[in-house]
Amino acid sequence: MNSQFKPRILISSAEIEACITRLAADIMRDYTGRNLLLISILKGAFVFTADLIRRLDLPLEVHFVLLSSYGGRMESAGKIRLVQPLQCPIRGRHVLVIEDIVDTGFTLSFLMEYLAREQPASLKLCALADKPFRRVVPVTIDYLGFTVPDKFIVGYGIDWDEKFRNLPDICAMEDEG
Ligand code: PRP
């Protein structure tokens, strides 16, 4: 992608804020009376996670995982791995994974299967955005913010070559050439 591509607002920061209010209400309704363990996927989910947890009036812990894909994400779901083992035991815990965007599904399919093997009491996924047209492996999203088109998405934590994570809106890279 060359420099004639520019970020154009797809979902504004105000729309994101309203969406997070809705998601937080749904999560609080479902987890009332439980201690929640949030697992946020670096790096893309860090902005979403920071905003979401401040809307959750529940006892909770936040942990982060860093995943690496090698050999190219499109080649095989089996090529994703945890960079470090989980730093917290999750057996018997109510685990909610926080992700910015689900694309092919390889990342989440790998992580949810990995976490399920650790026998949590419950395991769900909250994703800010979903690109269903790109899906290669199925992923169940329990709490979803937005369905986005099959465009290159940046902003609100999501990068292009490590750039644009700081944009307050979710943007699509548009060809302005
Ligand atoms: C992005 C995004 C998801 C993953 C989704 O991460 O944050 O983790 O891709 O893609 P998939 O459904 O095709 O697996 P990326 O690899 O860009 O790393 P980052 O979170 O550090 O930006």
GROMACS .gro file of C-alpha atoms and ligand atoms in nm:
model
  199
    1MET     CA    1   0.000   0.000   0.000
    2ASN     CA    2   0.161   0.330  -0.104
    3SER     CA    3   0.130   0.685   0.023
    4GLN     CA    4  -0.172   0.775  -0.191
    5PHE     CA    5  -0.382   0.576   0.058
    6LYS     CA    6  -0.521   0.798   0.334
    7PRO     CA    7  -0.731   0.715   0.642
    8ARG     CA    8  -1.096   0.817   0.605
    9ILE     CA    9  -1.336   0.798   0.899
   10LEU     CA   10  -1.559   0.493   0.889
   11ILE     CA   11  -1.677   0.490   1.252
   12SER     CA   12  -1.640   0.806   1.458
   13SER     CA   13  -1.507   0.826   1.812
   14ALA     CA   14  -1.859   0.923   1.927
   15GLU     CA   15  -2.003   0.610   1.766
   16ILE     CA   16  -1.731   0.401   1.929
   17GLU     CA   17  -1.810   0.552   2.267
   18ALA     CA   18  -2.181   0.473   2.231
   19CYS     CA   19  -2.095   0.121   2.121
   20ILE     CA   20  -1.873   0.065   2.425
   21THR     CA   21  -2.153   0.183   2.653
   22ARG     CA   22  -2.380  -0.079   2.494
   23LEU     CA   23  -2.119  -0.356   2.515
   24ALA     CA   24  -2.039  -0.276   2.877
   25ALA     CA   25  -2.409  -0.289   2.970
   26ASP     CA   26  -2.443  -0.630   2.802
   27ILE     CA   27  -2.131  -0.764   2.976
   28MET     CA   28  -2.235  -0.633   3.318
   29ARG     CA   29  -2.579  -0.788   3.278
   30ASP     CA   30  -2.427  -1.128   3.198
   31TYR     CA   31  -2.149  -1.127   3.460
   32THR     CA   32  -2.329  -0.985   3.761
   33GLY     CA   33  -2.205  -1.155   4.078
   34ARG     CA   34  -1.898  -1.302   3.906
   35ASN     CA   35  -1.531  -1.214   3.911
   36LEU     CA   36  -1.426  -1.149   3.553
   37LEU     CA   37  -1.087  -1.223   3.402
   38LEU     CA   38  -1.025  -1.017   3.089
   39ILE     CA   39  -0.758  -1.131   2.845
   40SER     CA   40  -0.666  -0.858   2.599
   41ILE     CA   41  -0.470  -0.932   2.283
   42LEU     CA   42  -0.174  -0.705   2.213
   43LYS     CA   43  -0.118  -0.488   2.049
   44GLY     CA   44  -0.435  -0.389   1.866
   45ALA     CA   45  -0.683  -0.431   2.153
   46PHE     CA   46  -0.508  -0.206   2.404
   47VAL     CA   47  -0.711   0.110   2.328
   48PHE     CA   48  -1.045  -0.073   2.321
   49THR     CA   49  -0.956  -0.256   2.643
   50ALA     CA   50  -0.862   0.067   2.821
   51ASP     CA   51  -1.195   0.228   2.732
   52LEU     CA   52  -1.409  -0.081   2.794
   53ILE     CA   53  -1.279  -0.164   3.142
   54ARG     CA   54  -1.358   0.188   3.262
   55ARG     CA   55  -1.723   0.122   3.177
   56LEU     CA   56  -1.735  -0.211   3.361
   57ASP     CA   57  -1.857  -0.175   3.716
   58LEU     CA   58  -1.760  -0.531   3.813
   59PRO     CA   59  -1.475  -0.694   4.004
   60LEU     CA   60  -1.225  -0.779   3.732
   61GLU     CA   61  -0.863  -0.849   3.643
   62VAL     CA   62  -0.695  -0.763   3.313
   63HIS     CA   63  -0.417  -0.968   3.158
   64PHE     CA   64  -0.252  -0.927   2.821
   65VAL     CA   65  -0.130  -1.182   2.570
   66LEU     CA   66   0.104  -1.126   2.279
   67LEU     CA   67   0.065  -1.362   1.986
   68SER     CA   68   0.301  -1.411   1.700
   69SER     CA   69   0.223  -1.541   1.355
   70TYR     CA   70   0.509  -1.678   1.155
   71GLY     CA   71   0.526  -1.795   0.799
   72GLY     CA   72   0.245  -1.552   0.714
   73ARG     CA   73  -0.097  -1.550   0.876
   74MET     CA   74  -0.273  -1.657   0.556
   75GLU     CA   75  -0.082  -1.984   0.535
   76SER     CA   76  -0.201  -2.178   0.835
   77ALA     CA   77  -0.386  -2.131   1.159
   78GLY     CA   78  -0.129  -2.362   1.320
   79LYS     CA   79   0.141  -2.101   1.278
   80ILE     CA   80   0.010  -1.869   1.548
   81ARG     CA   81   0.160  -1.907   1.895
   82LEU     CA   82   0.174  -1.733   2.231
   83VAL     CA   83   0.496  -1.533   2.265
   84GLN     CA   84   0.489  -1.596   2.643
   85PRO     CA   85   0.292  -1.852   2.842
   86LEU     CA   86  -0.014  -1.710   3.021
   87GLN     CA   87   0.091  -1.531   3.338
   88CYS     CA   88  -0.233  -1.614   3.522
   89PRO     CA   89  -0.409  -1.943   3.597
   90ILE     CA   90  -0.751  -1.945   3.429
   91ARG     CA   91  -0.889  -2.281   3.541
   92GLY     CA   92  -1.232  -2.224   3.694
   93ARG     CA   93  -1.232  -1.851   3.606
   94HIS     CA   94  -1.484  -1.658   3.398
   95VAL     CA   95  -1.269  -1.550   3.104
   96LEU     CA   96  -1.360  -1.282   2.850
   97VAL     CA   97  -1.117  -1.228   2.562
   98ILE     CA   98  -1.094  -0.872   2.429
   99GLU     CA   99  -0.996  -0.824   2.064
  100ASP     CA  100  -0.997  -0.527   1.829
  101ILE     CA  101  -1.079  -0.697   1.500
  102VAL     CA  102  -1.155  -1.047   1.375
  103ASP     CA  103  -1.043  -1.099   1.016
  104THR     CA  104  -0.955  -1.449   0.888
  105GLY     CA  105  -1.028  -1.583   1.237
  106PHE     CA  106  -0.692  -1.761   1.269
  107THR     CA  107  -0.584  -1.555   1.573
  108LEU     CA  108  -0.903  -1.602   1.773
  109SER     CA  109  -0.955  -1.960   1.671
  110PHE     CA  110  -0.607  -2.041   1.801
  111LEU     CA  111  -0.642  -1.844   2.125
  112MET     CA  112  -0.993  -1.964   2.216
  113GLU     CA  113  -0.890  -2.327   2.164
  114TYR     CA  114  -0.575  -2.271   2.369
  115LEU     CA  115  -0.770  -2.112   2.654
  116ALA     CA  116  -1.047  -2.374   2.646
  117ARG     CA  117  -0.787  -2.643   2.715
  118GLU     CA  118  -0.708  -2.466   3.045
  119GLN     CA  119  -1.066  -2.538   3.163
  120PRO     CA  120  -1.205  -2.193   3.250
  121ALA     CA  121  -1.552  -2.184   3.410
  122SER     CA  122  -1.668  -1.987   3.106
  123LEU     CA  123  -1.499  -1.847   2.797
  124LYS     CA  124  -1.637  -1.574   2.574
  125LEU     CA  125  -1.514  -1.325   2.318
  126CYS     CA  126  -1.575  -0.952   2.288
  127ALA     CA  127  -1.457  -0.797   1.960
  128LEU     CA  128  -1.486  -0.435   1.862
  129ALA     CA  129  -1.501  -0.506   1.490
  130ASP     CA  130  -1.565  -0.800   1.262
  131LYS     CA  131  -1.479  -0.850   0.895
  132PRO     CA  132  -1.703  -1.152   0.823
  133PHE     CA  133  -1.627  -1.156   0.450
  134ARG     CA  134  -1.265  -1.240   0.525
  135ARG     CA  135  -1.333  -1.535   0.752
  136VAL     CA  136  -1.141  -1.856   0.685
  137VAL     CA  137  -1.196  -2.037   1.015
  138PRO     CA  138  -1.514  -1.997   1.222
  139VAL     CA  139  -1.509  -1.780   1.535
  140THR     CA  140  -1.801  -1.717   1.771
  141ILE     CA  141  -1.816  -1.352   1.879
  142ASP     CA  142  -2.029  -1.319   2.192
  143TYR     CA  143  -2.015  -0.938   2.215
  144LEU     CA  144  -1.962  -0.749   1.888
  145GLY     CA  145  -1.922  -0.378   1.831
  146PHE     CA  146  -1.931  -0.327   1.455
  147THR     CA  147  -1.933  -0.522   1.133
  148VAL     CA  148  -1.690  -0.350   0.896
  149PRO     CA  149  -1.643  -0.381   0.518
  150ASP     CA  150  -1.357  -0.567   0.356
  151LYS     CA  151  -1.129  -0.262   0.353
  152PHE     CA  152  -0.797  -0.196   0.522
  153ILE     CA  153  -0.900  -0.072   0.869
  154VAL     CA  154  -0.683   0.147   1.093
  155GLY     CA  155  -0.718   0.364   1.402
  156TYR     CA  156  -0.836   0.319   1.761
  157GLY     CA  157  -0.547   0.081   1.826
  158ILE     CA  158  -0.545  -0.087   1.484
  159ASP     CA  159  -0.234  -0.031   1.275
  160TRP     CA  160  -0.100  -0.029   0.925
  161ASP     CA  161   0.270  -0.111   0.951
  162GLU     CA  162   0.259   0.008   1.316
  163LYS     CA  163   0.115   0.347   1.213
  164PHE     CA  164  -0.228   0.504   1.278
  165ARG     CA  165  -0.295   0.326   1.611
  166ASN     CA  166  -0.338   0.672   1.766
  167LEU     CA  167  -0.629   0.783   1.546
  168PRO     CA  168  -0.937   0.835   1.767
  169ASP     CA  169  -1.177   0.704   1.499
  170ILE     CA  170  -1.191   0.374   1.312
  171CYS     CA  171  -1.084   0.456   0.957
  172ALA     CA  172  -1.059   0.284   0.621
  173MET     CA  173  -0.752   0.339   0.408
  174GLU     CA  174  -0.886   0.491   0.085
  175ASP     CA  175  -0.703   0.533  -0.245
  176GLU     CA  176  -0.686   0.904  -0.314
  177GLY     CA  177  -0.459   0.878  -0.616
  178PRP     C1  178  -0.464  -0.806   1.405
  178PRP     C2  179  -0.577  -0.793   1.503
  178PRP     C3  180  -0.608  -0.935   1.538
  178PRP     C4  181  -0.569  -1.012   1.414
  178PRP     C5  182  -0.692  -1.054   1.342
  178PRP     O1  183  -0.345  -0.820   1.475
  178PRP     O2  184  -0.539  -0.719   1.615
  178PRP     O3  185  -0.532  -0.981   1.648
  178PRP     O4  186  -0.492  -0.923   1.331
  178PRP     O5  187  -0.659  -1.120   1.223
  178PRP     P1  188  -0.702  -1.267   1.189
  178PRP     O6  189  -0.847  -1.282   1.224
  178PRP     O7  190  -0.680  -1.274   1.040
  178PRP     O8  191  -0.614  -1.361   1.263
  178PRP     P2  192  -0.202  -0.796   1.410
  178PRP     O9  193  -0.143  -0.925   1.368
  178PRP    O10  194  -0.213  -0.689   1.304
  178PRP    O11  195  -0.116  -0.745   1.531
  178PRP     P3  196  -0.140  -0.620   1.630
  178PRP    O12  197  -0.260  -0.656   1.716
  178PRP    O13  198  -0.013  -0.613   1.706
  178PRP    O14  199  -0.165  -0.499   1.544
   0.00000   0.00000   0.00000
